[in-house]
Structure formats: structure tokens, C-alpha cells
Amino acid sequence: MDLDWQFMYHVLPAFGRGLWLTLYISFAGIVGALGVGFLSALGLYFPGFWSKPLGAYVQIARNTPLLIQLFFLYYGLNEIGFSLSAKTCAVVGIAFLGGGYMAESFLLGLKALPKVQLESALSLGLTRLQALKHVLFPQSLAISLPSLGANVIFLLKESSVVSAIALVDVMFVAKDVIGIYYKTDEALLLLVIAYLLVLLPLSILFVALEKHYKRHVC
């Protein structure tokens, strides 16, 4: 494979800008997903009238593609007069999709703990919030971390579809370079490198966090 290194150097700034947008959207969406997922997991762990709506949300979020969700947010809402910017749609879409996956991960950790731990904490006079903060959450996080890490990486990769709503992310730049200059090999190589630069450090970080929590909490 004979690569045009000079051309790759020429388009590198465009890939850098695209990668920055990808990271911005992914980071904001993942933070939102963690918040939505954690609150949803609490609602499912402590049952009430909210359990069925939350369960329905988790199923809808996990079983509909991000692309369909983005089309609904960007084009569907616009048809009824509720217009959102492409960036906002991308962040909300990732948070909505990721929230369902994160809820399952947090809930997995909470359900893995013996019920007697919560009962003992309540019997000692702790409120449910205090029991969650000091007893349940630290232990459940150690169990949930592998799944949470996998979800973060999954959402970062899923963000590649935001180019469908005209956002100039790193995937959009790669497709643009291929379409205009017909430099397929160069564009794909830069795309792979861009994702590896983000995903490999994240994978290493989550492995290190998992080991840390297992050593100090479990």
C-alpha cells in the first residue's frame, strides 16, 4: 500500500478538528448518560410507581439505534416546531442511549450486594441516602466498573453516526476526504489512528480503576 504521506499531513488539521468535536460531543453525552443511568438505577433498585416508566425507558433506549434517535431529535422534533441544534441533538441522543446501558450497569452492581447490607445500615439509623453513599455505592461501583468502562467505549464508537445530522466530526471528515480526493487508504488510516488515540488510553484507564477498586474496596 503506497500512502501519500504529504497529503495525510495536509489534512491532519481537519482530522484534529473533527476529533475534537467527537470528543466534545462524546464527553458531554457520556456525562449525561452516567447521570441518567445512575438515577434510573436507583429508581429501579428502590421500587415505586416510577419503576415501570423507568423500565420502559431502559428498554427503549437499549433497543433503538442511536441513528434513529438522532433523526427523531433533529428532524422529527423540528416538524412539530421544537428545533434543537445538531450538537444538542447529538449530546442528548448519546445521553439517552447511554443512560439505558449505564442504568443496567449500575443496577447490576447494586443487585449483586446482599440485601442484608441495606437492612443492617437502616437498622443502625442511617437513611437510605446515607446507606447508599457509605455502604452500597462504594462496593457496587467496584462490581459495575468493567461494564461502565465498556459502555463508555461503546458510546465513543457510537458517536461516529452523528455525521448523519451534518456534524463535522472525525467520521464526517474521513468521508469528506474520500469523497473529494479519493484518498481512501489515507483517510481510513487517519480515522483508525484517531480512534485508537482515544480508545486505547481509556481502556487502560478503566482496567487500572477496576484493579484499584477491587484492591481498596472489595
mmCIF file of C-alpha atoms in Angstrom:
data_model
loop_
_atom_site.group_PDB
_atom_site.id
_atom_site.type_symbol
_atom_site.label_atom_id
_atom_site.label_comp_id
_atom_site.label_asym_id
_atom_site.label_seq_id
_atom_site.Cartn_x
_atom_site.Cartn_y
_atom_site.Cartn_z
ATOM 1 C CA MET A 1 0.000 0.000 0.000
ATOM 2 C CA ASP A 2 1.581 3.231 -1.219
ATOM 3 C CA LEU A 3 0.384 6.035 1.044
ATOM 4 C CA ASP A 4 0.566 9.747 0.256
ATOM 5 C CA TRP A 5 2.174 10.949 3.486
ATOM 6 C CA GLN A 6 2.315 14.559 2.342
ATOM 7 C CA PHE A 7 -1.426 14.549 1.710
ATOM 8 C CA MET A 8 -2.043 12.999 5.144
ATOM 9 C CA TYR A 9 -0.008 15.772 6.735
ATOM 10 C CA HIS A 10 -2.031 18.321 4.755
ATOM 11 C CA VAL A 11 -5.431 17.040 6.004
ATOM 12 C CA LEU A 12 -4.254 16.332 9.558
ATOM 13 C CA PRO A 13 -5.601 19.648 10.954
ATOM 14 C CA ALA A 14 -9.075 18.835 9.593
ATOM 15 C CA PHE A 15 -8.961 15.434 11.317
ATOM 16 C CA GLY A 16 -7.821 17.155 14.509
ATOM 17 C CA ARG A 17 -10.825 19.491 14.455
ATOM 18 C CA GLY A 18 -13.143 16.589 13.723
ATOM 19 C CA LEU A 19 -11.683 14.558 16.574
ATOM 20 C CA TRP A 20 -12.095 17.495 18.952
ATOM 21 C CA LEU A 21 -15.806 17.727 18.073
ATOM 22 C CA THR A 22 -16.170 13.958 18.518
ATOM 23 C CA LEU A 23 -14.570 14.167 21.975
ATOM 24 C CA TYR A 24 -16.690 17.173 22.986
ATOM 25 C CA ILE A 25 -19.966 15.521 21.991
ATOM 26 C CA SER A 26 -18.959 12.141 23.429
ATOM 27 C CA PHE A 27 -17.775 13.583 26.757
ATOM 28 C CA ALA A 28 -20.928 15.659 27.265
ATOM 29 C CA GLY A 29 -23.163 12.766 26.226
ATOM 30 C CA ILE A 30 -21.361 10.220 28.420
ATOM 31 C CA VAL A 31 -21.534 12.500 31.478
ATOM 32 C CA GLY A 32 -25.255 12.859 30.833
ATOM 33 C CA ALA A 33 -25.591 9.096 30.359
ATOM 34 C CA LEU A 34 -23.860 8.408 33.677
ATOM 35 C CA GLY A 35 -26.197 10.800 35.481
ATOM 36 C CA VAL A 36 -29.342 9.457 33.821
ATOM 37 C CA GLY A 37 -28.187 5.874 34.275
ATOM 38 C CA PHE A 38 -27.374 6.271 37.957
ATOM 39 C CA LEU A 39 -30.700 7.915 38.785
ATOM 40 C CA SER A 40 -32.571 5.319 36.741
ATOM 41 C CA ALA A 41 -30.737 2.507 38.540
ATOM 42 C CA LEU A 42 -31.700 3.978 41.914
ATOM 43 C CA GLY A 43 -35.312 4.227 40.811
ATOM 44 C CA LEU A 44 -35.289 0.581 39.743
ATOM 45 C CA TYR A 45 -33.435 -0.596 42.862
ATOM 46 C CA PHE A 46 -35.824 1.186 45.242
ATOM 47 C CA PRO A 47 -39.179 0.188 43.707
ATOM 48 C CA GLY A 48 -42.128 2.551 43.446
ATOM 49 C CA PHE A 49 -44.632 3.940 40.943
ATOM 50 C CA TRP A 50 -41.669 5.126 38.878
ATOM 51 C CA SER A 51 -40.304 1.617 38.319
ATOM 52 C CA LYS A 52 -42.399 0.735 35.253
ATOM 53 C CA PRO A 53 -41.745 4.021 33.379
ATOM 54 C CA LEU A 54 -38.022 3.708 34.128
ATOM 55 C CA GLY A 55 -38.032 0.085 32.998
ATOM 56 C CA ALA A 56 -39.744 1.114 29.764
ATOM 57 C CA TYR A 57 -37.168 3.874 29.206
ATOM 58 C CA VAL A 58 -34.276 1.437 29.662
ATOM 59 C CA GLN A 59 -35.789 -0.980 27.147
ATOM 60 C CA ILE A 60 -36.480 1.754 24.581
ATOM 61 C CA ALA A 61 -33.013 3.273 24.968
ATOM 62 C CA ARG A 62 -31.218 -0.072 24.667
ATOM 63 C CA ASN A 63 -33.283 -1.412 21.781
ATOM 64 C CA THR A 64 -33.372 1.527 19.370
ATOM 65 C CA PRO A 65 -30.330 2.571 17.296
ATOM 66 C CA LEU A 66 -28.658 5.891 18.023
ATOM 67 C CA LEU A 67 -29.146 6.891 14.386
ATOM 68 C CA ILE A 68 -32.927 6.593 14.710
ATOM 69 C CA GLN A 69 -32.865 8.580 17.952
ATOM 70 C CA LEU A 70 -30.813 11.327 16.285
ATOM 71 C CA PHE A 71 -33.201 11.504 13.329
ATOM 72 C CA PHE A 72 -36.132 11.826 15.720
ATOM 73 C CA LEU A 73 -34.434 14.591 17.726
ATOM 74 C CA TYR A 74 -33.069 16.527 14.741
ATOM 75 C CA TYR A 75 -35.777 16.068 12.111
ATOM 76 C CA GLY A 76 -38.821 14.764 13.967
ATOM 77 C CA LEU A 77 -38.948 17.419 16.679
ATOM 78 C CA ASN A 78 -38.355 20.115 14.075
ATOM 79 C CA GLU A 79 -41.558 19.052 12.305
ATOM 80 C CA ILE A 80 -43.583 19.906 15.410
ATOM 81 C CA GLY A 81 -41.818 23.229 15.914
ATOM 82 C CA PHE A 82 -39.292 22.169 18.534
ATOM 83 C CA SER A 83 -35.918 22.853 16.987
ATOM 84 C CA LEU A 84 -32.607 21.755 18.525
ATOM 85 C CA SER A 85 -29.104 22.375 17.245
ATOM 86 C CA ALA A 86 -27.209 19.418 15.771
ATOM 87 C CA LYS A 87 -24.747 19.449 18.695
ATOM 88 C CA THR A 88 -27.535 19.421 21.259
ATOM 89 C CA CYS A 89 -29.264 16.566 19.444
ATOM 90 C CA ALA A 90 -26.028 14.569 19.398
ATOM 91 C CA VAL A 91 -25.389 15.074 23.121
ATOM 92 C CA VAL A 92 -28.991 14.307 24.082
ATOM 93 C CA GLY A 93 -29.038 11.251 21.819
ATOM 94 C CA ILE A 94 -25.866 9.802 23.326
ATOM 95 C CA ALA A 95 -27.099 10.578 26.856
ATOM 96 C CA PHE A 96 -30.467 8.938 26.116
ATOM 97 C CA LEU A 97 -28.956 5.821 24.567
ATOM 98 C CA GLY A 98 -26.144 5.564 27.109
ATOM 99 C CA GLY A 99 -28.456 6.153 30.056
ATOM 100 C CA GLY A 100 -30.184 2.843 29.375
ATOM 101 C CA TYR A 101 -26.904 0.940 29.286
ATOM 102 C CA MET A 102 -25.472 2.745 32.311
ATOM 103 C CA ALA A 103 -28.640 2.049 34.313
ATOM 104 C CA GLU A 104 -28.213 -1.677 33.717
ATOM 105 C CA SER A 105 -24.552 -1.471 34.766
ATOM 106 C CA PHE A 106 -25.229 0.439 37.993
ATOM 107 C CA LEU A 107 -28.183 -1.823 38.781
ATOM 108 C CA LEU A 108 -26.028 -4.900 38.244
ATOM 109 C CA GLY A 109 -23.632 -3.708 40.947
ATOM 110 C CA LEU A 110 -26.386 -2.809 43.398
ATOM 111 C CA LYS A 111 -28.235 -6.095 42.960
ATOM 112 C CA ALA A 112 -25.020 -8.071 43.432
ATOM 113 C CA LEU A 113 -24.820 -6.884 47.055
ATOM 114 C CA PRO A 114 -26.674 -8.873 49.742
ATOM 115 C CA LYS A 115 -29.925 -7.202 50.800
ATOM 116 C CA VAL A 116 -28.826 -7.600 54.406
ATOM 117 C CA GLN A 117 -26.292 -4.800 53.923
ATOM 118 C CA LEU A 118 -29.040 -2.261 53.255
ATOM 119 C CA GLU A 119 -31.181 -3.650 56.062
ATOM 120 C CA SER A 120 -28.268 -3.500 58.519
ATOM 121 C CA ALA A 121 -27.445 0.084 57.541
ATOM 122 C CA LEU A 122 -31.075 1.143 58.017
ATOM 123 C CA SER A 123 -31.266 -0.646 61.362
ATOM 124 C CA LEU A 124 -28.228 1.356 62.547
ATOM 125 C CA GLY A 125 -30.152 4.567 61.940
ATOM 126 C CA LEU A 126 -28.773 5.519 58.514
ATOM 127 C CA THR A 127 -31.158 6.958 55.968
ATOM 128 C CA ARG A 128 -31.423 5.320 52.559
ATOM 129 C CA LEU A 129 -29.298 8.111 51.094
ATOM 130 C CA GLN A 130 -26.604 7.636 53.748
ATOM 131 C CA ALA A 131 -26.680 3.856 53.287
ATOM 132 C CA LEU A 132 -26.287 4.321 49.546
ATOM 133 C CA LYS A 133 -23.418 6.782 49.913
ATOM 134 C CA HIS A 134 -21.400 4.998 52.597
ATOM 135 C CA VAL A 135 -22.270 1.322 52.187
ATOM 136 C CA LEU A 136 -23.839 0.347 48.868
ATOM 137 C CA PHE A 137 -22.326 2.647 46.259
ATOM 138 C CA PRO A 138 -18.603 2.117 47.017
ATOM 139 C CA GLN A 139 -18.992 -1.659 46.832
ATOM 140 C CA SER A 140 -21.360 -1.721 43.859
ATOM 141 C CA LEU A 141 -19.092 0.594 41.854
ATOM 142 C CA ALA A 142 -16.281 -1.944 42.007
ATOM 143 C CA ILE A 143 -18.646 -4.521 40.504
ATOM 144 C CA SER A 144 -20.070 -2.137 37.889
ATOM 145 C CA LEU A 145 -16.789 -0.648 36.668
ATOM 146 C CA PRO A 146 -15.985 -3.210 33.934
ATOM 147 C CA SER A 147 -19.461 -2.789 32.466
ATOM 148 C CA LEU A 148 -19.359 1.011 32.810
ATOM 149 C CA GLY A 149 -15.989 1.137 31.064
ATOM 150 C CA ALA A 150 -17.295 -0.995 28.216
ATOM 151 C CA ASN A 151 -20.290 1.332 27.891
ATOM 152 C CA VAL A 152 -18.089 4.434 27.718
ATOM 153 C CA ILE A 153 -16.027 2.905 24.917
ATOM 154 C CA PHE A 154 -19.204 1.744 23.166
ATOM 155 C CA LEU A 155 -20.696 5.251 23.277
ATOM 156 C CA LEU A 156 -17.489 6.799 21.953
ATOM 157 C CA LYS A 157 -17.622 4.459 18.980
ATOM 158 C CA GLU A 158 -21.358 5.037 18.523
ATOM 159 C CA SER A 159 -20.726 8.793 18.270
ATOM 160 C CA SER A 160 -19.428 8.140 14.743
ATOM 161 C CA VAL A 161 -23.030 8.271 13.457
ATOM 162 C CA VAL A 162 -23.540 11.940 14.409
ATOM 163 C CA SER A 163 -22.188 12.876 10.975
ATOM 164 C CA ALA A 164 -25.643 11.847 9.719
ATOM 165 C CA ILE A 165 -27.057 15.118 11.104
ATOM 166 C CA ALA A 166 -24.375 17.255 9.431
ATOM 167 C CA LEU A 167 -21.892 17.470 12.300
ATOM 168 C CA VAL A 168 -18.287 17.697 11.104
ATOM 169 C CA ASP A 169 -16.878 15.046 13.417
ATOM 170 C CA VAL A 170 -13.881 12.873 12.631
ATOM 171 C CA MET A 171 -16.027 10.383 10.674
ATOM 172 C CA PHE A 172 -17.512 13.195 8.583
ATOM 173 C CA VAL A 173 -14.004 14.463 7.774
ATOM 174 C CA ALA A 174 -12.881 10.980 6.710
ATOM 175 C CA LYS A 175 -15.887 10.548 4.405
ATOM 176 C CA ASP A 176 -15.349 14.061 3.038
ATOM 177 C CA VAL A 177 -11.683 13.370 2.234
ATOM 178 C CA ILE A 178 -12.614 10.117 0.490
ATOM 179 C CA GLY A 179 -15.399 11.777 -1.491
ATOM 180 C CA ILE A 180 -13.373 14.790 -2.634
ATOM 181 C CA TYR A 181 -9.823 13.479 -3.037
ATOM 182 C CA TYR A 182 -10.427 9.703 -3.428
ATOM 183 C CA LYS A 183 -7.730 9.071 -0.833
ATOM 184 C CA THR A 184 -9.471 6.124 0.814
ATOM 185 C CA ASP A 185 -6.450 4.422 2.369
ATOM 186 C CA GLU A 186 -5.047 7.635 3.815
ATOM 187 C CA ALA A 187 -8.407 8.751 5.219
ATOM 188 C CA LEU A 188 -9.156 5.381 6.812
ATOM 189 C CA LEU A 189 -5.687 5.138 8.340
ATOM 190 C CA LEU A 190 -6.030 8.578 9.926
ATOM 191 C CA LEU A 191 -9.527 7.638 11.151
ATOM 192 C CA VAL A 192 -8.256 4.445 12.793
ATOM 193 C CA ILE A 193 -5.351 6.300 14.411
ATOM 194 C CA ALA A 194 -7.710 8.996 15.729
ATOM 195 C CA TYR A 195 -9.964 6.449 17.440
ATOM 196 C CA LEU A 196 -7.043 4.418 18.774
ATOM 197 C CA LEU A 197 -5.533 7.542 20.351
ATOM 198 C CA VAL A 198 -8.728 7.944 22.353
ATOM 199 C CA LEU A 199 -9.916 4.385 22.988
ATOM 200 C CA LEU A 200 -6.657 2.685 23.982
ATOM 201 C CA PRO A 201 -5.864 5.100 26.867
ATOM 202 C CA LEU A 202 -9.483 4.805 28.033
ATOM 203 C CA SER A 203 -9.273 1.014 28.064
ATOM 204 C CA ILE A 204 -6.053 1.152 30.096
ATOM 205 C CA LEU A 205 -7.593 3.687 32.491
ATOM 206 C CA PHE A 206 -10.656 1.565 33.222
ATOM 207 C CA VAL A 207 -8.556 -1.554 33.786
ATOM 208 C CA ALA A 208 -6.439 0.415 36.279
ATOM 209 C CA LEU A 209 -9.543 1.795 38.021
ATOM 210 C CA GLU A 210 -11.049 -1.678 38.258
ATOM 211 C CA LYS A 211 -7.898 -3.051 39.890
ATOM 212 C CA HIS A 212 -7.738 -0.078 42.276
ATOM 213 C CA TYR A 213 -11.332 -0.502 43.450
ATOM 214 C CA LYS A 214 -11.029 -4.252 43.858
ATOM 215 C CA ARG A 215 -7.898 -3.779 45.932
ATOM 216 C CA HIS A 216 -9.179 -0.986 48.191
ATOM 217 C CA VAL A 217 -12.928 -1.569 48.379
ATOM 218 C CA CYS A 218 -13.726 -5.246 47.851
#
